[in-house]
Amino acid sequence: MDPILIEFKEPKHRERLGRTVLEEEPRRSNVVQMKTRILRPSEYEALRSAASPKYRVVFDTALMTGMRVVELRLFLKNPSWFDGTFIHLPRIAIKKKKATINQRWIHLSSRGRALIENIHQILGEADLPTETSLRDYMHRKALIAGIDPYGLNMKMFRKTWESWLIASYPDRKEEIFLSQGHTSLTALQHYVNLPFTEEDRLKMKEWVEGWR
């Protein structure tokens, strides 16, 4: 089955002391066209199975929260942002330069809430590698899992999760987009009408069930 890839524009970034830093004023030459992979549940589970226990937690957290790496790093420093039901990201955590919202509440599935309830006992800020290291690790494990690594990056988790949610809850698009920090115009073109099979949709339920 062919991989699902979506294309988007992204400003170039650099990493400094473990932090991802966006160029202050990205010029046209600093904007690159990128493709990222949308994983089917079977592909995600194969990648996850090839990873170590620590990285499984990192992957699951990145997937089921839909947080960007910089947001996840800040959340690991601020456990009080989880109120038992939602993760509240204040403006300081939303690092995307073109973000039009001042804060957001991340909704979680039942499986996601169970993970986040204990995440700060399992994973600390220092345990989260740089985005480049995470991508390189992911590529190595993808080859072990028999997955083509093309298009695999940390944005893949966020975009995969959004796609699964929209496929599973098509009547809740606005809630999904707001939870993920999008406007409908930003996300609609990427995530609607992707070629998921009936088997994909059934397997998604294990991950997205109870999302609220």
Tab-separated table of C-alpha atoms in Angstrom:
chain	number	residue	atom	x	y	z
A	1	MET	CA	0.000	0.000	0.000
A	2	ASP	CA	1.401	3.403	-0.965
A	3	PRO	CA	2.498	5.712	1.873
A	4	ILE	CA	0.348	8.758	2.632
A	5	LEU	CA	2.377	11.954	2.210
A	6	ILE	CA	1.301	15.571	2.568
A	7	GLU	CA	3.251	18.624	1.457
A	8	PHE	CA	3.629	21.876	3.359
A	9	LYS	CA	5.875	24.929	3.554
A	10	GLU	CA	8.114	25.318	6.562
A	11	PRO	CA	10.658	27.993	7.582
A	12	LYS	CA	14.179	26.670	7.983
A	13	HIS	CA	15.298	26.357	11.577
A	14	ARG	CA	18.454	25.736	13.501
A	15	GLU	CA	19.095	24.015	16.791
A	16	ARG	CA	20.932	25.826	19.546
A	17	LEU	CA	21.784	24.122	22.835
A	18	GLY	CA	19.068	21.553	22.316
A	19	ARG	CA	16.429	24.127	21.394
A	20	THR	CA	14.752	24.497	18.034
A	21	VAL	CA	15.052	28.127	16.961
A	22	LEU	CA	13.060	29.575	14.078
A	23	GLU	CA	14.734	32.204	11.949
A	24	GLU	CA	13.437	35.584	13.136
A	25	GLU	CA	12.437	36.823	9.681
A	26	PRO	CA	12.403	33.886	7.277
A	27	ARG	CA	13.160	35.098	3.761
A	28	ARG	CA	11.720	33.348	0.745
A	29	SER	CA	15.011	31.458	0.346
A	30	ASN	CA	14.636	30.232	3.932
A	31	VAL	CA	11.241	28.635	3.328
A	32	VAL	CA	11.422	25.036	2.200
A	33	GLN	CA	8.831	22.726	0.714
A	34	MET	CA	8.612	19.616	2.854
A	35	LYS	CA	6.737	16.351	2.769
A	36	THR	CA	5.706	14.526	5.876
A	37	ARG	CA	4.236	11.094	6.285
A	38	ILE	CA	0.800	10.297	7.651
A	39	LEU	CA	1.080	6.895	9.287
A	40	ARG	CA	-1.598	4.255	9.216
A	41	PRO	CA	-2.149	2.669	12.654
A	42	SER	CA	-0.369	-0.524	11.576
A	43	GLU	CA	2.666	1.517	10.466
A	44	TYR	CA	2.761	3.462	13.717
A	45	GLU	CA	2.536	0.282	15.767
A	46	ALA	CA	5.382	-1.280	13.753
A	47	LEU	CA	7.571	1.797	14.309
A	48	ARG	CA	6.652	1.881	17.981
A	49	SER	CA	7.473	-1.805	18.445
A	50	ALA	CA	10.969	-1.253	17.045
A	51	ALA	CA	11.677	1.551	19.548
A	52	SER	CA	13.037	1.245	23.077
A	53	PRO	CA	10.605	1.643	26.017
A	54	LYS	CA	11.727	5.248	26.570
A	55	TYR	CA	11.182	6.200	22.954
A	56	ARG	CA	7.814	4.469	22.877
A	57	VAL	CA	6.718	6.887	25.592
A	58	VAL	CA	8.128	9.836	23.615
A	59	PHE	CA	6.384	8.677	20.437
A	60	ASP	CA	3.063	7.994	22.192
A	61	THR	CA	3.137	11.380	23.918
A	62	ALA	CA	3.976	13.233	20.708
A	63	LEU	CA	1.206	11.348	18.916
A	64	MET	CA	-1.647	11.533	21.415
A	65	THR	CA	-1.109	15.153	22.470
A	66	GLY	CA	-0.314	16.504	19.010
A	67	MET	CA	2.145	18.889	20.634
A	68	ARG	CA	5.099	20.336	18.788
A	69	VAL	CA	8.506	19.356	20.221
A	70	VAL	CA	9.057	22.767	21.806
A	71	GLU	CA	5.593	22.617	23.408
A	72	LEU	CA	6.222	19.111	24.702
A	73	ARG	CA	9.532	20.186	26.210
A	74	LEU	CA	7.834	23.038	28.081
A	75	PHE	CA	5.001	20.781	29.230
A	76	LEU	CA	7.499	18.356	30.759
A	77	LYS	CA	8.768	21.295	32.847
A	78	ASN	CA	5.241	22.314	33.871
A	79	PRO	CA	3.160	19.359	35.099
A	80	SER	CA	0.487	21.726	36.457
A	81	TRP	CA	-0.614	22.415	32.876
A	82	PHE	CA	-2.493	19.089	32.977
A	83	ASP	CA	-5.696	19.435	35.005
A	84	GLY	CA	-6.696	15.779	34.896
A	85	THR	CA	-8.754	16.165	31.731
A	86	PHE	CA	-7.069	18.690	29.433
A	87	ILE	CA	-3.559	20.020	28.878
A	88	HIS	CA	-3.665	23.805	29.044
A	89	LEU	CA	-0.949	25.473	26.964
A	90	PRO	CA	-0.548	29.151	27.896
A	91	ARG	CA	0.735	31.656	25.350
A	92	ILE	CA	4.339	31.147	26.481
A	93	ALA	CA	4.163	27.537	25.255
A	94	ILE	CA	2.824	28.353	21.799
A	95	LYS	CA	6.030	29.119	19.951
A	96	LYS	CA	4.732	29.065	16.402
A	97	LYS	CA	5.349	32.564	15.056
A	98	LYS	CA	2.137	32.798	13.035
A	99	ALA	CA	-0.074	31.452	15.810
A	100	THR	CA	-3.267	33.491	16.121
A	101	ILE	CA	-4.370	32.083	19.483
A	102	ASN	CA	-3.105	33.069	22.928
A	103	GLN	CA	-3.679	29.731	24.618
A	104	ARG	CA	-5.222	26.383	23.927
A	105	TRP	CA	-6.651	23.361	25.682
A	106	ILE	CA	-5.501	20.027	24.301
A	107	HIS	CA	-8.171	17.340	24.368
A	108	LEU	CA	-7.078	13.764	25.011
A	109	SER	CA	-8.343	10.289	24.265
A	110	SER	CA	-8.835	7.791	27.087
A	111	ARG	CA	-5.480	6.230	26.274
A	112	GLY	CA	-3.868	9.663	26.093
A	113	ARG	CA	-5.200	10.707	29.508
A	114	ALA	CA	-3.918	7.484	31.068
A	115	LEU	CA	-0.457	8.234	29.681
A	116	ILE	CA	-0.381	11.914	30.648
A	117	GLU	CA	-1.531	11.194	34.207
A	118	ASN	CA	1.835	9.489	34.786
A	119	ILE	CA	4.071	11.121	32.186
A	120	HIS	CA	6.056	13.265	34.621
A	121	GLN	CA	7.064	10.189	36.617
A	122	ILE	CA	8.280	8.504	33.417
A	123	LEU	CA	9.764	11.298	31.327
A	124	GLY	CA	11.527	14.540	32.194
A	125	GLU	CA	12.636	17.480	30.082
A	126	ALA	CA	16.212	16.165	30.074
A	127	ASP	CA	14.977	12.842	28.656
A	128	LEU	CA	13.672	14.503	25.490
A	129	PRO	CA	16.395	14.543	22.805
A	130	THR	CA	16.732	17.247	20.180
A	131	GLU	CA	14.394	17.141	17.224
A	132	THR	CA	17.271	16.104	14.941
A	133	SER	CA	18.244	13.223	17.237
A	134	LEU	CA	14.631	12.085	17.432
A	135	ARG	CA	14.308	12.124	13.652
A	136	ASP	CA	17.537	10.169	13.161
A	137	TYR	CA	16.466	7.583	15.737
A	138	MET	CA	13.084	7.300	14.070
A	139	HIS	CA	14.688	6.681	10.676
A	140	ARG	CA	16.872	3.895	12.067
A	141	LYS	CA	13.925	2.187	13.728
A	142	ALA	CA	11.751	2.615	10.639
A	143	LEU	CA	14.242	0.594	8.603
A	144	ILE	CA	14.162	-2.138	11.256
A	145	ALA	CA	10.347	-2.073	11.139
A	146	GLY	CA	10.318	-2.322	7.346
A	147	ILE	CA	8.979	1.216	6.860
A	148	ASP	CA	10.336	3.609	4.241
A	149	PRO	CA	11.781	6.498	6.313
A	150	TYR	CA	11.024	9.109	3.645
A	151	GLY	CA	8.773	11.776	5.138
A	152	LEU	CA	9.288	10.661	8.740
A	153	ASN	CA	9.914	13.572	11.106
A	154	MET	CA	8.550	14.818	14.414
A	155	LYS	CA	5.755	16.714	12.668
A	156	MET	CA	4.537	13.325	11.474
A	157	PHE	CA	3.104	12.484	14.914
A	158	ARG	CA	1.063	15.676	15.110
A	159	LYS	CA	-0.228	15.420	11.555
A	160	THR	CA	-0.952	11.705	11.887
A	161	TRP	CA	-2.993	12.328	15.046
A	162	GLU	CA	-5.004	15.105	13.440
A	163	SER	CA	-5.720	12.848	10.482
A	164	TRP	CA	-6.867	9.987	12.709
A	165	LEU	CA	-9.122	12.283	14.728
A	166	ILE	CA	-10.749	13.775	11.652
A	167	ALA	CA	-11.247	10.324	10.130
A	168	SER	CA	-12.809	9.103	13.388
A	169	TYR	CA	-14.800	12.213	14.354
A	170	PRO	CA	-15.675	13.969	11.064
A	171	ASP	CA	-18.412	16.006	12.745
A	172	ARG	CA	-15.974	17.483	15.293
A	173	LYS	CA	-13.476	19.143	12.958
A	174	GLU	CA	-13.664	22.531	14.668
A	175	GLU	CA	-12.918	21.038	18.096
A	176	ILE	CA	-10.003	19.093	16.644
A	177	PHE	CA	-8.506	22.097	14.878
A	178	LEU	CA	-8.781	24.278	17.995
A	179	SER	CA	-7.300	21.564	20.215
A	180	GLN	CA	-4.361	21.325	17.824
A	181	GLY	CA	-3.949	25.082	17.558
A	182	HIS	CA	-5.175	25.424	13.970
A	183	THR	CA	-7.828	27.352	12.171
A	184	SER	CA	-9.986	25.266	9.855
A	185	LEU	CA	-8.457	27.005	6.835
A	186	THR	CA	-4.984	25.923	7.922
A	187	ALA	CA	-5.742	22.258	8.393
A	188	LEU	CA	-8.668	21.412	6.162
A	189	GLN	CA	-6.677	21.077	2.959
A	190	HIS	CA	-4.273	18.568	4.507
A	191	TYR	CA	-6.389	16.215	6.559
A	192	VAL	CA	-9.762	15.676	4.936
A	193	ASN	CA	-10.370	12.790	2.539
A	194	LEU	CA	-7.121	10.916	3.118
A	195	PRO	CA	-7.115	7.333	1.770
A	196	PHE	CA	-7.612	5.395	5.000
A	197	THR	CA	-9.027	1.890	4.685
A	198	GLU	CA	-11.765	0.415	6.840
A	199	GLU	CA	-9.084	-1.598	8.645
A	200	ASP	CA	-7.190	1.639	9.362
A	201	ARG	CA	-10.308	3.219	10.845
A	202	LEU	CA	-10.974	0.225	13.079
A	203	LYS	CA	-7.407	0.264	14.420
A	204	MET	CA	-7.570	4.014	15.039
A	205	LYS	CA	-10.321	3.422	17.595
A	206	GLU	CA	-7.842	1.878	20.031
A	207	TRP	CA	-5.993	5.198	20.083
A	208	VAL	CA	-8.695	7.862	19.658
A	209	GLU	CA	-11.549	6.345	21.675
A	210	GLY	CA	-12.809	8.660	24.398
A	211	TRP	CA	-11.314	11.794	22.814
A	212	ARG	CA	-12.996	14.753	24.471
